[in-house]
Every structure is written in structure tokens, then in C-alpha cells.
CSV table of C-alpha atoms and ligand atoms in Angstrom, one decimal:
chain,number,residue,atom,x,y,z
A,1,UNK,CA,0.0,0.0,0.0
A,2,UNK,CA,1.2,3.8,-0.5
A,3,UNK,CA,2.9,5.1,2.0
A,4,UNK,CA,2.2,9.3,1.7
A,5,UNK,CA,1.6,10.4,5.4
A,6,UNK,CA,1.1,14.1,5.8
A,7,UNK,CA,3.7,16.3,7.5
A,8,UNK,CA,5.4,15.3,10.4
A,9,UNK,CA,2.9,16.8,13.5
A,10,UNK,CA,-0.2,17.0,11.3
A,11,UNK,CA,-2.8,13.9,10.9
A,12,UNK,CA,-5.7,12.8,8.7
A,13,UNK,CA,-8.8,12.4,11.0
A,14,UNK,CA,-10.7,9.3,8.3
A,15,UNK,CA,-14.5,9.0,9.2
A,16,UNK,CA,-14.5,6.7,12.2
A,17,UNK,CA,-12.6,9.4,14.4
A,18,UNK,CA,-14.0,12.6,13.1
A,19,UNK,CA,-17.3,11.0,13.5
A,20,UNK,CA,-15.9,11.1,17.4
A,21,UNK,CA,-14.6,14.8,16.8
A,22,UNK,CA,-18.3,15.8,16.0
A,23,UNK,CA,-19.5,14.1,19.4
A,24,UNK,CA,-17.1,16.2,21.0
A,25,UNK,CA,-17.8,19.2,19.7
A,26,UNK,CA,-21.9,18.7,19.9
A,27,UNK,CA,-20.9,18.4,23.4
A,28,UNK,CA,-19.5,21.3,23.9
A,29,UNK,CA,-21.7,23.8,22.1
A,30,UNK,CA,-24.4,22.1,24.4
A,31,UNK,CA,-22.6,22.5,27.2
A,32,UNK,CA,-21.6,26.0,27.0
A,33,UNK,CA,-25.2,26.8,25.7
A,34,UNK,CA,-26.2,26.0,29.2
A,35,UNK,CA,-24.4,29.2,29.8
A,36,UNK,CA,-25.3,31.3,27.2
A,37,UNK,CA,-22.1,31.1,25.0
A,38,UNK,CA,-22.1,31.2,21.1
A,39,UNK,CA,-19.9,30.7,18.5
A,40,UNK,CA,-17.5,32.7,16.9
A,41,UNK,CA,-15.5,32.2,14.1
A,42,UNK,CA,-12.2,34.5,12.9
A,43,UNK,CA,-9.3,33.5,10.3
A,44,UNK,CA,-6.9,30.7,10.8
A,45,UNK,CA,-4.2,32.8,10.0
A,46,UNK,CA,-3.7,36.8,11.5
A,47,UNK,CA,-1.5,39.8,11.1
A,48,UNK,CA,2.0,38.4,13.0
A,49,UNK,CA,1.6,41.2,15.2
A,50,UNK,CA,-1.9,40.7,16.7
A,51,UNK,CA,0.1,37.4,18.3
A,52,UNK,CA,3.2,39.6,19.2
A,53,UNK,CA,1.4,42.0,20.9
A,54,UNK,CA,-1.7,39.8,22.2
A,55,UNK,CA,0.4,36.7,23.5
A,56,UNK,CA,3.8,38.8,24.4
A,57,UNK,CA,7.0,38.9,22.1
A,58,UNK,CA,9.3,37.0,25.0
A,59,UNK,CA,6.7,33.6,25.4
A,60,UNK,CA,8.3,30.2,23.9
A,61,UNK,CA,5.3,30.4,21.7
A,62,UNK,CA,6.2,33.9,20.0
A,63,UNK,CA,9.6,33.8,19.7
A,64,UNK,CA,9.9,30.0,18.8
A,65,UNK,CA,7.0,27.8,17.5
A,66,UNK,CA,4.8,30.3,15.2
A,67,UNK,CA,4.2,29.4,11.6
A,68,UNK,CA,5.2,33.0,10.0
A,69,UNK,CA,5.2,33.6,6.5
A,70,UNK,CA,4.7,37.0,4.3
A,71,UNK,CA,2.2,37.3,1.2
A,72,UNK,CA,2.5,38.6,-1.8
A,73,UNK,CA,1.4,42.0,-0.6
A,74,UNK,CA,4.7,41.9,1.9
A,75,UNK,CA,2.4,41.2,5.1
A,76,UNK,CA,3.6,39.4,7.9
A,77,UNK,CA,1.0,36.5,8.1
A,78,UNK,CA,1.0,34.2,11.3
A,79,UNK,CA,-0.9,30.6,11.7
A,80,UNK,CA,-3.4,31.2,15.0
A,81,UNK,CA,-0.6,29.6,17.4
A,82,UNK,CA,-3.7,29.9,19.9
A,83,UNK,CA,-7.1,31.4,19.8
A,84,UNK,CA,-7.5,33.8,22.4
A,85,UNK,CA,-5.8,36.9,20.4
A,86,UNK,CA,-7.5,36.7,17.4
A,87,UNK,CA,-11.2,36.2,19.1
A,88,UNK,CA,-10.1,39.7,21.1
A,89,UNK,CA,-9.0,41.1,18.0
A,90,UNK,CA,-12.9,40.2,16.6
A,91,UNK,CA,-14.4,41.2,19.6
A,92,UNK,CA,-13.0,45.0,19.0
A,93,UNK,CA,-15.7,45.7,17.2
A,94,UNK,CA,-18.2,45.4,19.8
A,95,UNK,CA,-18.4,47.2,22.9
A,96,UNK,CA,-16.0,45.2,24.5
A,97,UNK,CA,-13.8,47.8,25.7
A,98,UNK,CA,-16.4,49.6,27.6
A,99,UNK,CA,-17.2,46.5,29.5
A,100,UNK,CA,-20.1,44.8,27.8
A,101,UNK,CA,-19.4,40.8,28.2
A,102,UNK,CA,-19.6,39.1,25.7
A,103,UNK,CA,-19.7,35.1,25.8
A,104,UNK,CA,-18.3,33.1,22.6
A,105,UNK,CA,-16.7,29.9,22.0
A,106,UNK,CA,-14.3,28.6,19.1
A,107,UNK,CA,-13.0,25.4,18.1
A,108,UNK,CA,-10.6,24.7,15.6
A,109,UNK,CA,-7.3,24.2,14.2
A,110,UNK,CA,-4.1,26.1,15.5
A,111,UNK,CA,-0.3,25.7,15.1
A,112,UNK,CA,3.1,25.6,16.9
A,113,UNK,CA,5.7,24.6,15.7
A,114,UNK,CA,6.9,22.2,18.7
A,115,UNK,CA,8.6,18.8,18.4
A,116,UNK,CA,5.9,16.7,17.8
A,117,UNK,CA,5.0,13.9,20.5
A,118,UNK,CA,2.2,12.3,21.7
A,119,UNK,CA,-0.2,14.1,22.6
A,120,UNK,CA,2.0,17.1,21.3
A,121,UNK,CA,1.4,18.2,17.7
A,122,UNK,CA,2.2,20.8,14.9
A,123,UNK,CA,-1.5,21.2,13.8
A,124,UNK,CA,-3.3,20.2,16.8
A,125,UNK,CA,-7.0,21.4,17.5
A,126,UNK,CA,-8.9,23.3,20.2
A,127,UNK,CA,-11.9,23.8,21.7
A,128,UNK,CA,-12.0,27.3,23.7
A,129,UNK,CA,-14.3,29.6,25.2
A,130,UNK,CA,-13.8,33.5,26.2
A,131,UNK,CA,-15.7,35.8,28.3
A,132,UNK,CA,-14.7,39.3,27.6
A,133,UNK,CA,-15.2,42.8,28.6
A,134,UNK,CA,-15.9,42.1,32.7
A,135,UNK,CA,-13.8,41.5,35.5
A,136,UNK,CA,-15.4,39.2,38.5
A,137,UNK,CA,-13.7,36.1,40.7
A,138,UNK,CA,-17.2,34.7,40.3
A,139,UNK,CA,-16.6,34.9,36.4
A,140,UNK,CA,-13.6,33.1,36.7
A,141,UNK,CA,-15.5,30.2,38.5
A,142,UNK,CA,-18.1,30.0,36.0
A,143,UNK,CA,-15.7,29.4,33.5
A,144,UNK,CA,-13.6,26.8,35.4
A,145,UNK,CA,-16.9,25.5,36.2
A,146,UNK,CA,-18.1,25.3,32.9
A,147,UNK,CA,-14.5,23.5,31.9
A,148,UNK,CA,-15.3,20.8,34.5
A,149,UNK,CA,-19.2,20.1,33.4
A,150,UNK,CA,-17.7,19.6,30.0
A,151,UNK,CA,-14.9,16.9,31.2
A,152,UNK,CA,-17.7,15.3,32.8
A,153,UNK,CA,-20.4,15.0,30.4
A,154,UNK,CA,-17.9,13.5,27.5
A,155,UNK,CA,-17.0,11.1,30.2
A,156,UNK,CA,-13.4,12.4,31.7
A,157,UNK,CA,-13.7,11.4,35.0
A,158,UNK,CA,-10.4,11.4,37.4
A,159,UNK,CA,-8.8,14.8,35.8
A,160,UNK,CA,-7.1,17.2,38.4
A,161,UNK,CA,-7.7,21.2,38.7
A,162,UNK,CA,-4.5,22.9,39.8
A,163,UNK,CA,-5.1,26.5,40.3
A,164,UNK,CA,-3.1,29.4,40.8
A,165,UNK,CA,-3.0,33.3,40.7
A,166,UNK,CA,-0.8,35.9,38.7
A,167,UNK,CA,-1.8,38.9,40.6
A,168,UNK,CA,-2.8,42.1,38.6
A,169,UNK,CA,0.8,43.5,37.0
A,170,UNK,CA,1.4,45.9,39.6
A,171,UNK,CA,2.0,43.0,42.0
A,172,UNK,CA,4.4,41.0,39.6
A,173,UNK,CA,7.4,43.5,39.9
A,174,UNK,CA,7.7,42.5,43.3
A,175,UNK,CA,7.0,39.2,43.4
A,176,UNK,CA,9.8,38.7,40.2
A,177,UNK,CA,12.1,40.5,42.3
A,178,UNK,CA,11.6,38.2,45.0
A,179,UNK,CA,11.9,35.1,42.8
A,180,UNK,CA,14.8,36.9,41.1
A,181,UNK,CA,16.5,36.9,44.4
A,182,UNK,CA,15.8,33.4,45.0
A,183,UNK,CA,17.0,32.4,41.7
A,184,UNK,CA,20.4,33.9,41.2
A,185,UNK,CA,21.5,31.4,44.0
A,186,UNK,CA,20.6,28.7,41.5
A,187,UNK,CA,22.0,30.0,38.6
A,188,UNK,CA,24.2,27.5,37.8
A,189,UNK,CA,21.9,24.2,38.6
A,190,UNK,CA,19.0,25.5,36.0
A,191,UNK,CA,18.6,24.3,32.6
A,192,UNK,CA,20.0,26.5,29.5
A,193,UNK,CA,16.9,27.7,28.6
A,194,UNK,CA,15.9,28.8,32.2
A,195,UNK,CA,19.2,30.8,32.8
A,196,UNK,CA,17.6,32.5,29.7
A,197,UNK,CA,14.2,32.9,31.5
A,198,UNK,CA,15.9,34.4,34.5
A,199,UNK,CA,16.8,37.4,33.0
A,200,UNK,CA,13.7,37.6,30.2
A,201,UNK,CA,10.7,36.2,32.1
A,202,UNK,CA,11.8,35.0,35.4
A,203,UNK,CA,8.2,33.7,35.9
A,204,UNK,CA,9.1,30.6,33.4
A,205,UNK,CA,11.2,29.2,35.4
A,206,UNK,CA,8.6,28.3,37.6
A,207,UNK,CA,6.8,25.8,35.2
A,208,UNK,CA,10.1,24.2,33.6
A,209,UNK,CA,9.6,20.6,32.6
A,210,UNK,CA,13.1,19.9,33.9
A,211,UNK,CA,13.2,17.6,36.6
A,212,UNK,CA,16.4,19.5,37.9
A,213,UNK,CA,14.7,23.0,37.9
A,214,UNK,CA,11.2,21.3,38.8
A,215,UNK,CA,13.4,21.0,42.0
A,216,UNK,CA,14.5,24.1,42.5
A,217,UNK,CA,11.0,25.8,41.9
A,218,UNK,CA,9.4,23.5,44.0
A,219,UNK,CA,11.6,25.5,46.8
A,220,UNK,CA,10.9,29.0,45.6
A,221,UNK,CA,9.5,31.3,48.2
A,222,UNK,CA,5.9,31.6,47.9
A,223,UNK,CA,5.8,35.2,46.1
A,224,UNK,CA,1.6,35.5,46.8
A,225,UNK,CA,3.1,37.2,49.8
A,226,UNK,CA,4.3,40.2,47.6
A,227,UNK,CA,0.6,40.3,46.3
A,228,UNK,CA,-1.5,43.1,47.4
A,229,UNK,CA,-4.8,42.1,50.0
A,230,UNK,CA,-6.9,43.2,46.8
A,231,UNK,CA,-5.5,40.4,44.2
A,232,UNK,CA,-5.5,37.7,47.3
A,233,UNK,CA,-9.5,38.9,48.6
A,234,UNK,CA,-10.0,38.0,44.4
A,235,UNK,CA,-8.0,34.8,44.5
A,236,UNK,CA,-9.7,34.3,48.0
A,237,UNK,CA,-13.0,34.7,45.9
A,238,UNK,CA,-12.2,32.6,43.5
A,239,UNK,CA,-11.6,29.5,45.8
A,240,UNK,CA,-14.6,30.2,47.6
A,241,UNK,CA,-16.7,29.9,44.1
A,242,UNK,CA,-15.2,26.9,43.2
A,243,UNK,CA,-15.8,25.6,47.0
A,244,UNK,CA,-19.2,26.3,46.6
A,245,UNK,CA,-20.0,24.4,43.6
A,246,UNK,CA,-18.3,21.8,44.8
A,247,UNK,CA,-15.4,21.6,42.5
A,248,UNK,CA,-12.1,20.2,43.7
A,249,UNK,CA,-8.8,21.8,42.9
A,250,UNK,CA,-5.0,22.6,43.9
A,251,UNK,CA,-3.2,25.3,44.4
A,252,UNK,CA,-0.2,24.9,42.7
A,253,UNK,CA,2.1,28.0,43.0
A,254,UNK,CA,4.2,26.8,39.9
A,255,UNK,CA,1.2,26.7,37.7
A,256,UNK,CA,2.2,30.4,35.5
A,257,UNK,CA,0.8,29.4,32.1
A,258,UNK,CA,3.1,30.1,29.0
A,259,UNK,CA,1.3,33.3,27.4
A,260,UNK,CA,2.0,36.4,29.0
A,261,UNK,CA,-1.6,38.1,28.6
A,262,UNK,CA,-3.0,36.2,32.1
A,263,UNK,CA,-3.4,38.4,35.6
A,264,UNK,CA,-4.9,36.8,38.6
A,265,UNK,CA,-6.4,33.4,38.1
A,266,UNK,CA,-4.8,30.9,36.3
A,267,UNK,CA,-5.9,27.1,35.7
A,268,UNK,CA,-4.6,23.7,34.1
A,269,UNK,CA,-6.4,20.7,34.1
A,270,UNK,CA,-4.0,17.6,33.6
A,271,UNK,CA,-5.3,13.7,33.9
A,272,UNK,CA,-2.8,10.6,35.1
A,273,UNK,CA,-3.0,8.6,31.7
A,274,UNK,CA,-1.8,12.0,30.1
A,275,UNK,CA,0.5,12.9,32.6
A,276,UNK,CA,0.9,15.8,34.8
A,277,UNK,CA,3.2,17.9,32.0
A,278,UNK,CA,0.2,17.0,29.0
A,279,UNK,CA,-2.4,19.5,30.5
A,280,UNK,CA,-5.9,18.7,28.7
A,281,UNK,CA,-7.0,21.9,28.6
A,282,UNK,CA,-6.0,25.6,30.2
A,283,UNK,CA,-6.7,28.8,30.7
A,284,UNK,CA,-7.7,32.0,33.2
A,285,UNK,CA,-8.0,35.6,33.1
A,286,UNK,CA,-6.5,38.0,31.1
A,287,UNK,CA,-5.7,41.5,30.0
A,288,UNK,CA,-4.5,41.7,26.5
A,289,UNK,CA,-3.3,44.7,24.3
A,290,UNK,CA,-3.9,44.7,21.1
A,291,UNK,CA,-2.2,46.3,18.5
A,292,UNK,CA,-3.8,50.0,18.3
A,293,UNK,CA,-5.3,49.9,21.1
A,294,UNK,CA,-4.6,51.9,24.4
A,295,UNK,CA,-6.9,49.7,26.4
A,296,UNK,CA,-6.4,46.2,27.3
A,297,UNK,CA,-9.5,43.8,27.1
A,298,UNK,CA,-10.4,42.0,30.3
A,299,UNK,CA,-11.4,38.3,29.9
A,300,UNK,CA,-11.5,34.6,31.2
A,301,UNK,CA,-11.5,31.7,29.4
A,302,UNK,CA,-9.8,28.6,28.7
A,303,UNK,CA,-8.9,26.0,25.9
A,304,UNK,CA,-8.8,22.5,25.5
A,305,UNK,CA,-7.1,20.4,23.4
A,306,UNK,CA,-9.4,18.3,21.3
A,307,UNK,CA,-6.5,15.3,20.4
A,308,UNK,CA,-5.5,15.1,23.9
A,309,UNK,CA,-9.4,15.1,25.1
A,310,UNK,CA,-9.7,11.9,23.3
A,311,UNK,CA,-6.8,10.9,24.6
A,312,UNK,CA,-7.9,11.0,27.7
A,313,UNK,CA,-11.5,9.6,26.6
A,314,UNK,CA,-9.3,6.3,25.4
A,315,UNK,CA,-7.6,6.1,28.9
A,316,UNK,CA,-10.8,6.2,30.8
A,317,UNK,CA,-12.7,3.9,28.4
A,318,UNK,CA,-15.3,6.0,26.7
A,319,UNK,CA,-17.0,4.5,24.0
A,320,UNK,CA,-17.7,6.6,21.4
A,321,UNK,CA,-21.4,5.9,19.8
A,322,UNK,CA,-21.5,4.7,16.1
A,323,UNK,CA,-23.9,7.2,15.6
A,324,UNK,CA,-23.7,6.7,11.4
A,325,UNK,CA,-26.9,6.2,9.9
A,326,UNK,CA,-26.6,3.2,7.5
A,327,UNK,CA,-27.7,3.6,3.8
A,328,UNK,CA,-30.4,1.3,2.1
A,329,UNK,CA,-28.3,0.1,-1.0
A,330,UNK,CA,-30.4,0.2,-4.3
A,331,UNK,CA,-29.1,-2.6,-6.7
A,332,UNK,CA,-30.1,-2.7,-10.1
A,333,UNK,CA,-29.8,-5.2,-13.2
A,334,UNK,CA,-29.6,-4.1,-16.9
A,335,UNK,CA,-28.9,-0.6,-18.0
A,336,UNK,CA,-32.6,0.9,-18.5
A,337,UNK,CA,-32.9,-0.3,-14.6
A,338,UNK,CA,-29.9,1.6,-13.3
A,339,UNK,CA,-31.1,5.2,-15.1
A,340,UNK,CA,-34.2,4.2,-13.0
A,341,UNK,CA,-33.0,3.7,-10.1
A,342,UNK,CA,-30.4,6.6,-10.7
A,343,UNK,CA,-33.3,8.7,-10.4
A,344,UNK,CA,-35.0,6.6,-7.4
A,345,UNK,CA,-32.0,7.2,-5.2
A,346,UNK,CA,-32.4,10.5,-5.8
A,347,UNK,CA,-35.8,11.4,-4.4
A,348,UNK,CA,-34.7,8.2,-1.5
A,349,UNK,CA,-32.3,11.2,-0.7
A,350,UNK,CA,-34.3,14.0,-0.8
A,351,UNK,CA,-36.9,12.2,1.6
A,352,UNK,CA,-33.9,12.5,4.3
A,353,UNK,CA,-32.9,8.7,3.9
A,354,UNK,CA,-29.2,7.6,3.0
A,355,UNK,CA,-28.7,5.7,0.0
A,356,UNK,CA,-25.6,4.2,-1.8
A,357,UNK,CA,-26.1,2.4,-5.6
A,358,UNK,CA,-23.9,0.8,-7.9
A,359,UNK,CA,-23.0,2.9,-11.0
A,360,UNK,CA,-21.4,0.3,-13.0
A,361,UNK,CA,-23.1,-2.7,-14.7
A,362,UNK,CA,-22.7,-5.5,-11.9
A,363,UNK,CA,-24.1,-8.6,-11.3
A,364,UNK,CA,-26.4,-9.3,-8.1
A,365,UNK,CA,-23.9,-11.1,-6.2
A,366,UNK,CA,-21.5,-8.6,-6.7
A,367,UNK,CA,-24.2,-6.1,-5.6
A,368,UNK,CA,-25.0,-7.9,-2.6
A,369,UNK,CA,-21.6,-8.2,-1.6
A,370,UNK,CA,-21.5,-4.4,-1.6
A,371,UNK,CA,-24.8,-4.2,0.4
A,372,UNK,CA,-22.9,-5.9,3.4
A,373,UNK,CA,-19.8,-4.1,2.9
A,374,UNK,CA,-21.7,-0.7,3.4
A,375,UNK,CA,-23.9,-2.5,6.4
A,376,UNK,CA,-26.9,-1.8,4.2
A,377,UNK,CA,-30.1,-3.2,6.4
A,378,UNK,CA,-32.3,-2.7,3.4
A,379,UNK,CA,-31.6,-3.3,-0.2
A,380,UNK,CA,-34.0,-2.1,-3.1
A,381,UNK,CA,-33.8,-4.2,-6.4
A,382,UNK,CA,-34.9,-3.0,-9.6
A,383,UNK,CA,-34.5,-5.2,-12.9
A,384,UNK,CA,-36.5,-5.1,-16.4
A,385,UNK,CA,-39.3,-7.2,-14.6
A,386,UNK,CA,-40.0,-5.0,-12.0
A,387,UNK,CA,-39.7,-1.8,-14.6
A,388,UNK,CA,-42.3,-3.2,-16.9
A,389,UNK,CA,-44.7,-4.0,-13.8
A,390,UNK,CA,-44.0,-0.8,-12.1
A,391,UNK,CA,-42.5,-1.8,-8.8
A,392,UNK,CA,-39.5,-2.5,-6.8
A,393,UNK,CA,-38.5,-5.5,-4.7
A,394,UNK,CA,-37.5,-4.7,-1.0
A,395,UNK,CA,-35.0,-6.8,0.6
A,396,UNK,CA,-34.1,-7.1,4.1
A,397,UNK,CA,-29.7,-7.6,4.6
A,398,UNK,CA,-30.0,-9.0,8.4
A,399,UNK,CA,-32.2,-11.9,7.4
A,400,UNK,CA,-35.2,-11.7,9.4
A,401,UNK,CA,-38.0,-10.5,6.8
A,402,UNK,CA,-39.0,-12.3,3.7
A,403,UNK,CA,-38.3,-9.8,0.6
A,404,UNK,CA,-41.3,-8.3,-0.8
A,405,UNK,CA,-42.9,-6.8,-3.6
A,406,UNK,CA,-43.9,-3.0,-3.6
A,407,UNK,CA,-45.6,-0.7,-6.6
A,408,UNK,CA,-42.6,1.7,-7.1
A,409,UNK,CA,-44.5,5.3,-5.7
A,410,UNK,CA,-44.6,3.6,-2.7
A,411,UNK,CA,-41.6,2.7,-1.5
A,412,UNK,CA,-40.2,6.3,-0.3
A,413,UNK,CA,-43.3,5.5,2.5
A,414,UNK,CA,-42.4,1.8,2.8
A,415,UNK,CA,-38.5,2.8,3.5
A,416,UNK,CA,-39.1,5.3,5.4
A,417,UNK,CA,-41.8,3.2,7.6
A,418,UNK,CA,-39.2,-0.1,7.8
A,419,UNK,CA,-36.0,2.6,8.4
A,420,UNK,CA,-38.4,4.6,11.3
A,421,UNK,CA,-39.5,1.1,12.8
A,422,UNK,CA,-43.5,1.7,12.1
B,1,HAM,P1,-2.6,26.7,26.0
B,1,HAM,O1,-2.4,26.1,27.4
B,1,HAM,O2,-1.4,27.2,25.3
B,1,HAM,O3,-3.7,27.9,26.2
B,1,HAM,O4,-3.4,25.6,25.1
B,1,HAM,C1,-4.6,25.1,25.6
B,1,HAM,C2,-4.6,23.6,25.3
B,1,HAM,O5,-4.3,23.3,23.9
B,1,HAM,C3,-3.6,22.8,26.0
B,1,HAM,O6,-4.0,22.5,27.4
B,1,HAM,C4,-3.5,21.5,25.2
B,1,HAM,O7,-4.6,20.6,25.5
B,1,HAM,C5,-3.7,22.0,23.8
B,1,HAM,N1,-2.4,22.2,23.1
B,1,HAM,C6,-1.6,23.2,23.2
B,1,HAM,N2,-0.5,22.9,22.4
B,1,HAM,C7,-0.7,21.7,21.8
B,1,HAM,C8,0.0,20.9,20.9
B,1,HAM,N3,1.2,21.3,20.4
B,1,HAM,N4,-0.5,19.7,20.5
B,1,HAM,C9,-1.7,19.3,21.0
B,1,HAM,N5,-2.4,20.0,21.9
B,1,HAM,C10,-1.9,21.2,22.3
B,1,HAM,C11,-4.1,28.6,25.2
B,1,HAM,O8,-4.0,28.4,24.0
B,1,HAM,C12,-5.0,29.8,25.6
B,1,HAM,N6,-5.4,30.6,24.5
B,1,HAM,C13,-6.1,29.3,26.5
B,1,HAM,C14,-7.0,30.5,27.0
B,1,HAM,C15,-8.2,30.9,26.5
B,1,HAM,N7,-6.6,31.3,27.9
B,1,HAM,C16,-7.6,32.2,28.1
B,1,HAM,N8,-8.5,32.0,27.2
């Protein structure tokens, strides 16, 4: 057989699993219509700067792992590496800025160019919601809320909510210097690309993958004490919401989240068959700067990765439901028969019912064979005989019903009464 995969971090979703990716993402626009989200849908690829600006030019993302490319016009093109800016870009154009929430969701592709793994992709997909132009803790527990009902009705039981807060940037001078200070003692024992962080974004450090450095962070001082009472009576809130509604969680002080837009709450949801470094899905609350703009929009929201959600759905054992509808297969014999039933199929069709014929002269057998290969239940023959009388043999594929003899206008009724159950 060929051998022509697509490019290395990319995959073909066949039939079977995008059938699943449709479940999924039913789910979710169900689910976050119980809380009055809708959907909004922006271009796969931006202005380069909208990410710059949006996510921050010193984030891994940025500065390593964006597909960049210029037109022919000489514009600096990026693909979405994430959905957050762009939807903020969109959302410009409504009163966002002076505060009006708005509630939408998004789900699609989006690209980074990372090393690809499992789990870990080049084109990977998301499902994300954002809830923009108000600032509440309460708002931040919906959301997180709203994250966990999801998990739970597509059947990811046993995931863990670590939970953590930024502070509002005015606290984050202090509590880098403190960190800073903590640090420079370390210097030597960190990874290359942390000694990097220390002096670009010391806050990095914090969520290095390196067991070495996972160490040393482990042992930072706790910096929420550089905070001030207003961003820990928020956090404070926060916790209390989630308390509330009964949602279990972790504090994790090394939980900093790689984009730079996120103030106060942040949020990671990681489950043991993915490992605690393959989060599910992530998110919190933000303030991002456009380009343009003077004023940064204030949102929550999170995304989730739709590859590793099924993932996850594997570990745990969900089934997903073969919810294909099986066509009726229309066999024919002789030439005149086929134009027929060319045209039969047709209206089958248009009466809402799935239908699969042979195109090419066949014999029966051969046409029966392709019946069970498609998992036809019904078959409808049509040869010379039944032309000249007018009608069409029905034909049931599991065996239980004797095949009988129909006049031809009524077997849209008759298929639609045996496919219906009546
Ligand atoms: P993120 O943590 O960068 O956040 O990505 C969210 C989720 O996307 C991850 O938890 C993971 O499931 C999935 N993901 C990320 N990179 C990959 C990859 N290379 N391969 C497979 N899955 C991946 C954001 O993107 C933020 N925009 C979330 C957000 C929305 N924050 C506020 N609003």
C-alpha cells in the first residue's frame, strides 16, 4: 500500500474518528449553551503582530514555535498559534472595551511549531471559550466551572484542577524580584533555557519541565506574599466559588501558564494517563493589548485540546457511539434499470434517507456483496421485470424478513416506515 503520510505533526482524521470529533464538539456547544455562550469564528491565519502584541513577544510560543510567512502584498502572516488573540481582535468591534461581556466559543485548528510527540502536535485542535469585557472572581469560577461540566459529560472522570494566581501587574514587579533573588542562587543548577528565563521572564522558570529545575521551583519562596490584599481577597474569591460548587482543585504556586496576557487566576487541568506535563486543557484571566489599542480587554477563558481530550476519553474507556446512519443500497440489473433507479435514489435522498447504488453494470452477487460491505439493512432491487410492472422488490440484509414486492411510488413510505420502525 502507499505510504504518503502528511507532514510530520499533522494527521488525517478518516471517518471513524472525526465521527468522534463531531460528538465532542456537539458536546461542547451544548454544554456552554447552558451558559449562554455562542460561536465565533475568525481566520486561521492573522497579522504576525496581533500574536506579538496579544500573547507577548518574550513567550516560547512567539519567539519560537509560530508558523510565520509573508504574502505577496509583503504582510507578515501568522498561523493562530492559539485562539485567544485573534477572538479579542474580533471582539474590538463590539463594545467590549467599555465592559459589555460578551460570551463566545471557538474550536478549531491552531499551530506551533513544537517537536511533535504524543499528545504534542504541529497542527493540533482546540476547543475554547472566552468571556470578555468584565472582571469578576465569580466569572472566573463559572468558566472553570463550565470546563469541569464539559470533562464530565464527554466522560473524563479522574482529571485534576491545579489552580493558581498571577496577581494584577502591579503586583508582579515585586514578586519577580523576589523570585529573582531566589533564583540567582541557582544560577548554575538551571537548565540552559531557564538561565535564559531568569533574565527575560523570570516567571518561566517556575513551570520548567526539567526535573532539575522542577526542583529548585518546588523550593521558591511563595511570592503570593508580595501580592497586594486586593488580588488575594480576588483569588480568595475565587476559591470560595469553586468551593461552593463543589469543584475540587489545587493550588499549585508553579502553575504560570506560557502566554503572557494572564493576571490573577490561572488554571490547568491535567489527567494521570496524560501525565501531569500534558495539561488537557487551560486557561484563566487576562488582560490583552492589542495592537492600536490603548486599552487592554479584560477576559477569562480557557482552551482544551481536542487530540489530547480523546486521549484522555481512550484512557478512561469511553465508547464513542456509532452514531452513522446506515444507507439502504439500491441494486439494479440491466442498463434501463440503473437510469431508474439513478433517479429513485435521488428522491430516497431528498426524503432524508441515505442511499448508496452501484454505477457500473454488476451482477447481483456482486451487488449484494457491496450491500454488506456498506452494512446496508435494506436493499431495493430493480430489474427489467420489475420496470415493466412498475414496482420494486424490498430486501431485508439481516435476514429476518422475507423480501417483498412494492408498486414503485410507494416505496419512499415503505423505507421510510421499515427505516423509522413503524
Ligand atoms: P494553552 O495552554 O497554550 O492555552 O493551550 C490550551 C490547550 O491546547 C492545552 O491544554 C492542550 O490541551 C492544547 N495544546 C496546546 N499545544 C498543543 C500541541 N502542540 N498539541 C496538542 N495540543 C496542544 C491557550 O492556547 C490559551 N489561548 C487558552 C486560553 C483561552 N486562555 C484564556 N483563554
Amino acid at each position: 500500500m502507499a505510504n504518503s503520510p502528511p507532514p510530520p505533526g499533522t494527521a488525517d482524521i478518516f471517518p471513524e474518528e472525526s465521527r468522534r470529533w463531531r460528538q465532542l464538539e456537539q458536546t461542547a456547544v451544548r454544554v456552554f449553551g447552558y451558559y449562554n455562550y455562542e460561536e465565533l469564528r475568525t481566520p486561521i491565519f492573522e497579522n504576525t503582530e496581533i500574536f506579538q502584541r496579544g500573547i507577548g513577544v518574550e513567550t516560547e510560543v512567539v519567539q519560537k514555535e509560530m508558523y510565520t510567512f509573508h504574502d505577496r502584498g509583503g504582510r507578515s502572516l501568522t498561523l493562530r498559534p492559539e485562539g485567544t488573540a485573534g477572538i479579542m481582535r474580533a471582539l474590538l468591534n463590539t463594545d467590549v472595551l467599555n465592559g459589555t461581556e460578551q460570551r463566545v466559543f471557538y474550536y478549531g485548528p491552531m499551530f506551533r511549531g513544537e517537536r511533535p510527540a504524543a499528545g504534542r502536535r504541529r497542527q493540533f485542535h482546540q476547543i475554547g471559550v472566552e468571556n470578555a469585557g468584565r472582571v469578576s472572581p465569580e466569572l472566573d469560577a463559572e468558566c472553570i466551572a463550565m470546563l469541569m461540566h464539559f470533562l464530565d459529560e464527554i466522560g473524563v472522570t479522574g482529571a485534576e484542577l491545579r489552580l493558581n494566581t498571577r496577581g494584577i501587574a502591579a503586583d508582579q514587579e515585586s514578586a519577580a524580584t523576589l523570585l529573582r533573588n531566589f533564583f540567582s542562587s541557582h544560577l548554575d543548577s538551571l537548565c540552559q533555557d531557564c538561565r535564559i528565563r531568569f533574565s527575560q521572564n523570570i516567571w518561566r522558570i517556575l513551570d520548567c519541565k526539567q526535573d532539575d529545575c522542577k526542583q529548585i521551583a518546588a523550593c521558591a519562596p511563595n511570592y503570593h506574599s508580595c501580592f497586594t490584599p486586593d488580588s488575594l481577597s480576588y483569588f480568595d474569591r475565587v476559591r470560595q466559588s469553586l468551593d461552593m460548587l463543589n469543584i475540587p482543585f489545587r493550588i499549585d504556586r508553579q502553575l504560570v501558564r506560557g502566554l503572557d496576557y494572564y493576571v490573577h487566576t490561572v488554571f490547568e487541568v491535567t489527567h494521570p494517563a496524560l501525565g501531569a506535563q500534558t495539561a488537557v486543557a487551560g486557561g484563566g484571566r487576562y488582560d490583552l493589548l492589542l495592537p492600536g489599542q490603548s486599552k487592554a480587554i479584560h477576559g477569562v477563558g480557557f482552551a482544551a485540546g481536542i487530540e489530547r481530550l480523546m486521549l484522555t476519553q481512550d484512557a478512561v474507556g469511553v465508547v464513542a457511539q456509532n452514531d452513522k446512519r446506515r444507507p439502504v443500497y439500491v441494486a439494479s440489473l440491466g442498463e434501463r434499470a440503473r437510469m431508474e433507479n439513478f433517479k429513485l435514489a435521488n428522491d430516497l435522498r431528498h426524503a432524508g434517507i441515505p442511499v448508496i447504488m452501484e454505477m457500473e453494470d454488476k451482477s447481483m452477487r456482486s451487488q449484494m456483496r457491496s450491500a454488506n460491505r456498506f452494512h446496508s439493512p435494506w436493499v431495493i432491487i430493480r430489474g427489467d421485470e420489475e420496470l415493466m410492472r412498475g414496482t420494486a422488490i424490498i430486501k431485508s440484509m439481516d435476514g429476518q424478513q422475507e423480501q417483498s414486492v412494492h408498486p414503485v411510488d410507494d416505496i419512499l413510505d415503505r423505507m421510510d416506515a421499515l427505516l423509522n420502525g413503524n
